[in-house]
Short mmCIF file of C-alpha atoms and ligand atoms in Angstrom, two decimals:
data_model
loop_
_atom_site.label_atom_id
_atom_site.label_comp_id
_atom_site.label_asym_id
_atom_site.label_seq_id
_atom_site.Cartn_x
_atom_site.Cartn_y
_atom_site.Cartn_z
CA UNK A 26 75.65 65.22 96.44
CA UNK A 27 78.88 65.16 96.46
CA UNK A 28 81.15 68.16 95.95
CA UNK A 29 83.52 67.55 93.35
CA UNK A 30 87.36 66.77 93.98
CA UNK A 31 89.07 68.38 91.37
CA UNK A 32 89.28 71.55 89.69
CA UNK A 33 86.42 71.77 86.99
CA UNK A 34 87.69 74.61 84.90
CA UNK A 35 84.42 76.42 83.52
CA UNK A 36 84.00 80.07 82.28
CA UNK A 37 82.00 83.02 83.15
CA UNK A 38 78.93 81.94 81.12
CA UNK A 39 78.42 78.89 82.68
CA UNK A 40 79.33 80.78 86.34
CA UNK A 41 77.10 82.98 85.37
CA UNK A 42 73.35 80.73 84.12
CA UNK A 43 74.20 78.24 87.21
CA UNK A 44 71.18 77.33 88.87
CA UNK A 45 71.79 76.34 93.01
CA UNK A 46 72.43 72.66 91.81
CA UNK A 47 74.63 73.64 89.53
CA UNK A 48 76.79 75.19 92.12
CA UNK A 49 78.18 72.30 93.12
CA UNK A 50 80.18 71.26 89.62
CA UNK A 51 81.62 74.69 90.14
CA UNK A 52 84.90 75.33 91.96
CA UNK A 53 84.77 78.63 94.37
CA UNK A 54 87.72 80.14 93.31
CA UNK A 55 86.77 80.25 89.50
CA UNK A 56 83.64 82.10 90.94
CA UNK A 57 85.87 84.19 92.96
CA UNK A 58 87.85 84.96 89.85
CA UNK A 59 84.01 85.69 87.84
CA UNK A 60 83.88 88.84 90.53
CA UNK A 61 86.74 90.63 88.87
CA UNK A 62 86.41 89.48 85.29
CA UNK A 63 83.13 92.09 85.21
CA UNK A 64 85.65 94.59 86.36
CA UNK A 65 87.11 94.87 82.65
CA UNK A 66 83.99 97.10 81.68
CA UNK A 67 81.55 97.26 84.19
CA UNK A 68 77.83 97.31 83.51
CA UNK A 69 75.66 99.95 84.59
CA UNK A 70 73.50 99.38 87.52
CA UNK A 71 70.35 98.46 85.36
CA UNK A 72 72.69 95.73 83.49
CA UNK A 73 73.26 94.66 86.85
CA UNK A 74 69.83 94.00 88.35
CA UNK A 75 68.46 92.45 84.71
CA UNK A 76 71.65 90.10 85.60
CA UNK A 77 70.36 89.67 89.78
CA UNK A 78 66.51 88.97 88.54
CA UNK A 79 68.20 86.12 86.21
CA UNK A 80 70.56 84.68 89.23
CA UNK A 81 68.39 84.99 91.98
CA UNK A 82 68.39 81.92 93.56
CA UNK A 83 66.39 80.47 96.10
CA UNK A 84 67.66 79.86 99.98
CA UNK A 85 64.68 77.28 100.79
CA UNK A 86 65.66 75.25 98.24
CA UNK A 87 68.72 73.90 100.27
CA UNK A 88 68.52 70.34 102.10
CA UNK A 89 70.93 70.69 105.22
CA UNK A 90 70.20 66.84 106.45
CA UNK A 91 73.37 65.51 104.67
CA UNK A 92 75.58 68.96 106.29
CA UNK A 93 73.80 68.17 109.46
CA UNK A 94 75.66 64.97 109.23
CA UNK A 95 79.14 65.59 108.11
CA UNK A 96 79.02 68.48 111.26
CA UNK A 97 77.89 66.31 113.78
CA UNK A 98 80.39 62.95 112.54
CA UNK A 99 82.69 63.39 110.25
CA UNK A 100 84.59 66.80 111.17
CA UNK A 101 86.85 66.81 113.61
CA UNK A 102 86.39 69.40 117.22
CA UNK A 103 89.82 71.65 115.73
CA UNK A 104 88.07 71.65 112.05
CA UNK A 105 84.58 72.58 113.58
CA UNK A 106 85.86 75.56 115.38
CA UNK A 107 87.86 77.30 113.14
CA UNK A 108 85.20 76.28 110.43
CA UNK A 109 82.42 77.88 112.77
CA UNK A 110 83.81 80.72 113.83
CA UNK A 111 84.57 82.16 109.91
CA UNK A 112 81.23 81.03 109.16
CA UNK A 113 79.98 83.05 112.32
CA UNK A 114 82.00 86.09 110.82
CA UNK A 115 79.96 85.92 107.76
CA UNK A 116 77.10 85.26 109.04
CA UNK A 117 77.33 88.68 111.41
CA UNK A 118 79.02 90.58 107.78
CA UNK A 119 75.71 89.24 106.36
CA UNK A 120 73.18 90.91 108.95
CA UNK A 121 75.30 94.03 109.47
CA UNK A 122 74.93 95.34 105.48
CA UNK A 123 71.82 94.24 105.28
CA UNK A 124 71.02 96.44 108.28
CA UNK A 125 73.20 100.00 107.06
CA UNK A 126 72.55 99.61 102.97
CA UNK A 127 69.50 102.01 103.24
CA UNK A 128 71.34 104.65 104.12
CA UNK A 129 73.57 104.11 100.95
CA UNK A 130 70.33 103.74 98.77
CA UNK A 131 68.60 107.35 100.48
CA UNK A 132 70.60 109.70 98.49
CA UNK A 133 71.37 107.24 95.37
CA UNK A 134 69.64 108.34 91.58
CA UNK A 135 66.74 106.22 90.20
CA UNK A 136 68.89 103.93 88.68
CA UNK A 137 70.97 103.03 91.57
CA UNK A 138 67.91 103.00 94.00
CA UNK A 139 66.10 99.84 91.70
CA UNK A 140 70.10 97.89 91.39
CA UNK A 141 70.59 98.72 95.54
CA UNK A 142 66.71 97.52 95.93
CA UNK A 143 68.07 94.39 94.20
CA UNK A 144 71.48 94.24 96.26
CA UNK A 145 69.17 94.99 99.81
CA UNK A 146 67.23 91.66 98.58
CA UNK A 147 70.78 89.90 98.00
CA UNK A 148 71.88 90.71 101.60
CA UNK A 149 68.95 89.76 103.53
CA UNK A 150 69.04 86.04 101.43
CA UNK A 151 73.05 85.35 102.74
CA UNK A 152 71.76 86.15 106.38
CA UNK A 153 69.02 83.89 105.85
CA UNK A 154 71.05 80.98 104.26
CA UNK A 155 73.77 81.44 107.30
CA UNK A 156 70.81 81.70 109.87
CA UNK A 157 69.69 78.24 108.42
CA UNK A 158 73.05 76.68 108.03
CA UNK A 159 73.41 77.84 112.41
CA UNK A 160 70.17 76.46 113.11
CA UNK A 161 69.96 73.33 110.68
CA UNK A 162 73.38 71.79 110.35
CA UNK A 163 75.10 73.57 113.08
CA UNK A 164 72.26 72.75 115.36
CA UNK A 165 72.36 76.31 117.75
CA UNK A 166 68.18 76.10 117.55
CA UNK A 167 67.79 78.85 118.93
CA UNK A 168 63.99 80.99 117.60
CA UNK A 169 64.02 84.26 116.15
CA UNK A 170 66.75 85.48 113.46
CA UNK A 171 68.03 87.67 116.41
CA UNK A 172 68.60 85.20 118.80
CA UNK A 173 70.49 82.80 115.99
CA UNK A 174 72.99 86.11 115.49
CA UNK A 175 73.28 86.39 119.41
CA UNK A 176 74.29 82.67 120.17
CA UNK A 177 76.59 82.82 117.02
CA UNK A 178 78.74 86.03 117.91
CA UNK A 179 80.02 83.81 120.66
CA UNK A 180 81.71 81.38 118.34
CA UNK A 181 83.77 84.40 116.26
CA UNK A 182 86.89 84.45 116.85
CA UNK A 183 87.45 87.90 116.68
CA UNK A 184 84.59 89.62 118.52
CA UNK A 185 85.30 93.07 118.31
CA UNK A 186 83.59 95.65 116.70
CA UNK A 187 86.79 95.73 113.85
CA UNK A 188 85.88 96.75 110.46
CA UNK A 189 82.23 96.23 110.43
CA UNK A 190 81.87 97.90 113.46
CA UNK A 191 83.89 101.71 111.74
CA UNK A 192 80.37 100.95 108.92
CA UNK A 193 78.64 101.37 111.35
CA UNK A 194 79.66 104.85 112.37
CA UNK A 195 80.06 105.67 108.71
CA UNK A 196 76.25 105.04 108.21
CA UNK A 197 75.48 106.85 110.78
CA UNK A 198 77.54 109.87 109.30
CA UNK A 199 75.57 109.00 105.93
CA UNK A 200 72.35 108.71 107.55
CA UNK A 201 73.02 112.32 108.72
CA UNK A 202 73.38 113.83 105.45
CA UNK A 203 72.52 111.11 102.87
CA UNK A 204 73.10 113.24 99.46
CA UNK A 205 76.57 114.23 100.72
CA UNK A 206 79.41 112.87 97.95
CA UNK A 207 81.86 112.73 99.86
CA UNK A 208 80.38 110.86 102.48
CA UNK A 209 78.64 108.53 99.73
CA UNK A 210 82.10 107.73 98.94
CA UNK A 211 83.46 107.12 102.46
CA UNK A 212 80.43 104.78 102.75
CA UNK A 213 81.36 102.46 98.91
CA UNK A 214 85.05 102.35 99.93
CA UNK A 215 84.38 100.84 103.29
CA UNK A 216 81.73 98.75 102.38
CA UNK A 217 82.34 97.69 98.28
CA UNK A 218 85.40 98.26 97.85
CA UNK A 219 86.83 96.87 101.14
CA UNK A 220 84.25 94.49 103.15
CA UNK A 221 82.44 93.14 99.91
CA UNK A 222 85.79 93.82 97.47
CA UNK A 223 88.87 92.46 99.63
CA UNK A 224 87.71 91.22 103.24
CA UNK A 225 84.89 88.94 102.11
CA UNK A 226 86.65 87.47 98.65
CA UNK A 227 89.60 86.29 100.07
CA UNK A 228 88.34 84.60 103.09
CA UNK A 229 85.64 83.31 100.86
CA UNK A 230 87.80 80.68 99.61
CA UNK A 231 88.75 79.27 102.85
CA UNK A 232 85.19 77.13 104.38
CA UNK A 233 84.07 76.38 100.85
CA UNK A 234 87.65 75.31 99.60
CA UNK A 235 87.52 73.06 102.67
CA UNK A 236 84.00 71.51 101.67
CA UNK A 237 85.11 71.05 98.26
CA UNK A 238 88.18 68.87 99.09
CA UNK A 239 86.78 66.92 101.66
CA UNK A 240 83.26 66.32 100.04
CA UNK A 241 82.08 67.98 103.41
CA UNK A 242 78.46 70.33 103.83
CA UNK A 243 77.04 70.28 100.00
CA UNK A 244 73.80 72.89 100.72
CA UNK A 245 76.98 75.22 102.57
CA UNK A 246 78.84 74.52 99.51
CA UNK A 247 76.30 75.22 96.47
CA UNK A 248 74.73 78.49 99.18
CA UNK A 249 78.08 80.02 99.60
CA UNK A 250 78.91 79.98 96.37
CA UNK A 251 75.53 81.23 94.65
CA UNK A 252 76.51 84.27 97.38
CA UNK A 253 79.90 84.78 96.03
CA UNK A 254 78.13 85.36 92.30
CA UNK A 255 76.04 87.62 93.98
CA UNK A 256 78.68 89.45 95.42
CA UNK A 257 80.30 89.47 91.61
CA UNK A 258 77.24 92.28 91.11
CA UNK A 259 78.06 94.25 94.55
CA UNK A 260 81.59 94.70 93.89
CA UNK A 261 80.58 95.50 90.37
CA UNK A 262 78.23 98.04 91.03
CA UNK A 263 80.41 99.93 93.98
CA UNK A 264 83.57 99.98 91.69
CA UNK A 265 81.57 101.67 88.85
CA UNK A 266 80.00 103.85 92.14
CA UNK A 267 83.04 104.75 92.86
CA UNK A 268 85.32 105.35 89.12
CA UNK A 269 81.85 107.86 88.45
CA UNK A 270 82.05 109.98 91.69
CA UNK A 271 85.72 110.35 90.63
CA UNK A 272 85.80 110.95 87.25
CA UNK A 273 82.65 113.89 88.12
CA UNK A 274 85.06 115.14 90.91
CA UNK A 275 88.38 113.95 91.44
CA UNK A 276 89.10 115.93 95.01
CA UNK A 277 87.16 112.94 96.16
CA UNK A 278 90.11 110.34 96.01
CA UNK A 279 91.37 111.67 98.80
CA UNK A 280 88.40 110.59 100.62
CA UNK A 281 88.79 106.60 99.27
CA UNK A 282 92.50 107.07 100.68
CA UNK A 283 91.64 108.37 103.93
CA UNK A 284 88.86 105.72 104.32
CA UNK A 285 91.31 103.37 103.54
CA UNK A 286 94.32 104.54 106.20
CA UNK A 287 91.33 104.33 108.63
CA UNK A 288 90.77 100.66 108.33
CA UNK A 289 93.88 99.63 107.81
CA UNK A 290 95.08 101.20 111.03
CA UNK A 291 92.83 99.62 112.69
CA UNK A 292 94.17 95.90 110.53
CA UNK A 293 97.11 96.75 111.67
CA UNK A 294 96.50 97.35 114.84
CA UNK A 295 94.50 93.90 115.78
CA UNK A 296 97.10 91.60 116.39
CA UNK A 297 94.61 88.67 116.96
CA UNK A 298 94.97 86.94 113.47
CA UNK A 299 92.65 84.03 112.22
CA UNK A 300 94.47 81.20 111.14
CA UNK A 301 93.12 78.98 108.67
CA UNK A 302 95.83 76.14 108.65
CA UNK A 303 93.26 73.36 110.22
CA UNK A 304 90.79 73.51 107.29
CA UNK A 305 93.73 73.12 104.94
CA UNK A 306 94.69 76.70 103.91
CA UNK A 307 97.97 78.61 104.50
CA UNK A 308 96.88 81.50 105.77
CA UNK A 309 99.96 83.84 104.41
CA UNK A 310 98.30 82.96 100.88
CA UNK A 311 94.87 84.37 102.01
CA UNK A 312 96.98 87.58 102.92
CA UNK A 313 98.88 87.61 99.87
CA UNK A 314 95.19 86.93 97.91
CA UNK A 315 93.86 89.98 100.17
CA UNK A 316 97.09 92.35 99.81
CA UNK A 317 96.06 91.30 95.12
CA UNK A 318 92.17 91.85 95.92
CA UNK A 319 92.86 95.44 97.34
CA UNK A 320 95.37 96.67 94.42
CA UNK A 321 93.32 95.19 91.91
CA UNK A 322 90.46 97.21 93.28
CA UNK A 323 92.15 100.38 93.51
CA UNK A 324 93.23 100.37 89.87
CA UNK A 325 89.78 99.44 88.83
CA UNK A 326 89.15 102.58 90.34
CA UNK A 327 91.23 104.04 88.17
CA UNK A 328 93.28 106.17 91.26
CA UNK A 329 97.00 105.15 92.31
CA UNK A 330 98.12 103.95 95.03
CA UNK A 331 100.01 106.52 97.23
CA UNK A 332 103.24 104.84 99.09
CA UNK A 333 102.42 105.09 102.47
CA UNK A 334 99.42 103.52 101.75
CA UNK A 335 101.40 100.62 99.98
CA UNK A 336 103.82 99.82 102.93
CA UNK A 337 101.00 99.31 105.11
CA UNK A 338 98.86 97.41 102.42
CA UNK A 339 102.22 95.14 102.30
CA UNK A 340 101.60 94.40 106.51
CA UNK A 341 97.96 93.97 106.02
CA UNK A 342 96.61 90.39 106.92
CA UNK A 343 93.10 88.71 106.26
CA UNK A 344 89.69 90.12 108.75
CA UNK A 345 86.90 87.03 108.09
CA UNK A 346 83.99 89.98 107.22
CA UNK A 347 81.04 88.47 105.37
CA UNK A 348 79.21 91.35 102.26
FE1 FE2 B 2 77.38 91.55 99.27
FE1 FE2 B 3 76.62 89.62 101.30
#
């Protein structure tokens, strides 16, 4: 199987019903757009749960034999370096959100708990996907899931705590008072809105875009594209949760703004910007995509953008983090 070189225009229906093999024919950009298309009318949690049951894929169906050959023989040292830095950011992001999500589930309504259980399983599967990639394609033969995570951590370009460190802090606060609506809105802002809806989405095109253009790493391409489709359910659920919370208590919009100010302060203080040019992606393009995603998400939640935030948003840069 070789990923196709040219873009294939596919509708939401085809993405929605694709099996794992079918993802080799679907362009990653179409799947990223699919995440946003569902936001026009956000489905309730049990509808998203039904969609999960239909879209769930088996991470053990992927065969990394060709990926291992491509990794060892066909990629340049510079490409390997940037690729594994980006993939490592996702590997740790997936594991981090898998570990933190139960705190958000504790104070949720019953319908929401059913959906969040499926979301948690998605994130566990994404963690296994990156574990398989790092052991079977890259060749980190380390043993346990944690051993592989420890080894891939070294590969990250920006190994500081970053936004996932802040997520751990917000999760700890939520664990102390899991029914507190302000804590829940702060959590959904950093996780569902920012990490999944902005950070992961804008950097998701980098590695699969490279695989597609070069015809390399077919199992990685299929697994990552299927991962991106899973994100559509997570982001749609999160935007629905925020919309609903603010409709019931409009003052909670201030918690969304405060959380975003903290995240964007961290983002601008961190001067170690990643460059994706070696994988054929213009970093400025990714940066602009980042800004569009954040502006869109706030519009989806239905709250205006204060002018101080707009100014900081215009200066933000891409941060690789999985969700
Ligand atoms: Fe996710
Ligand atoms: Fe994920």
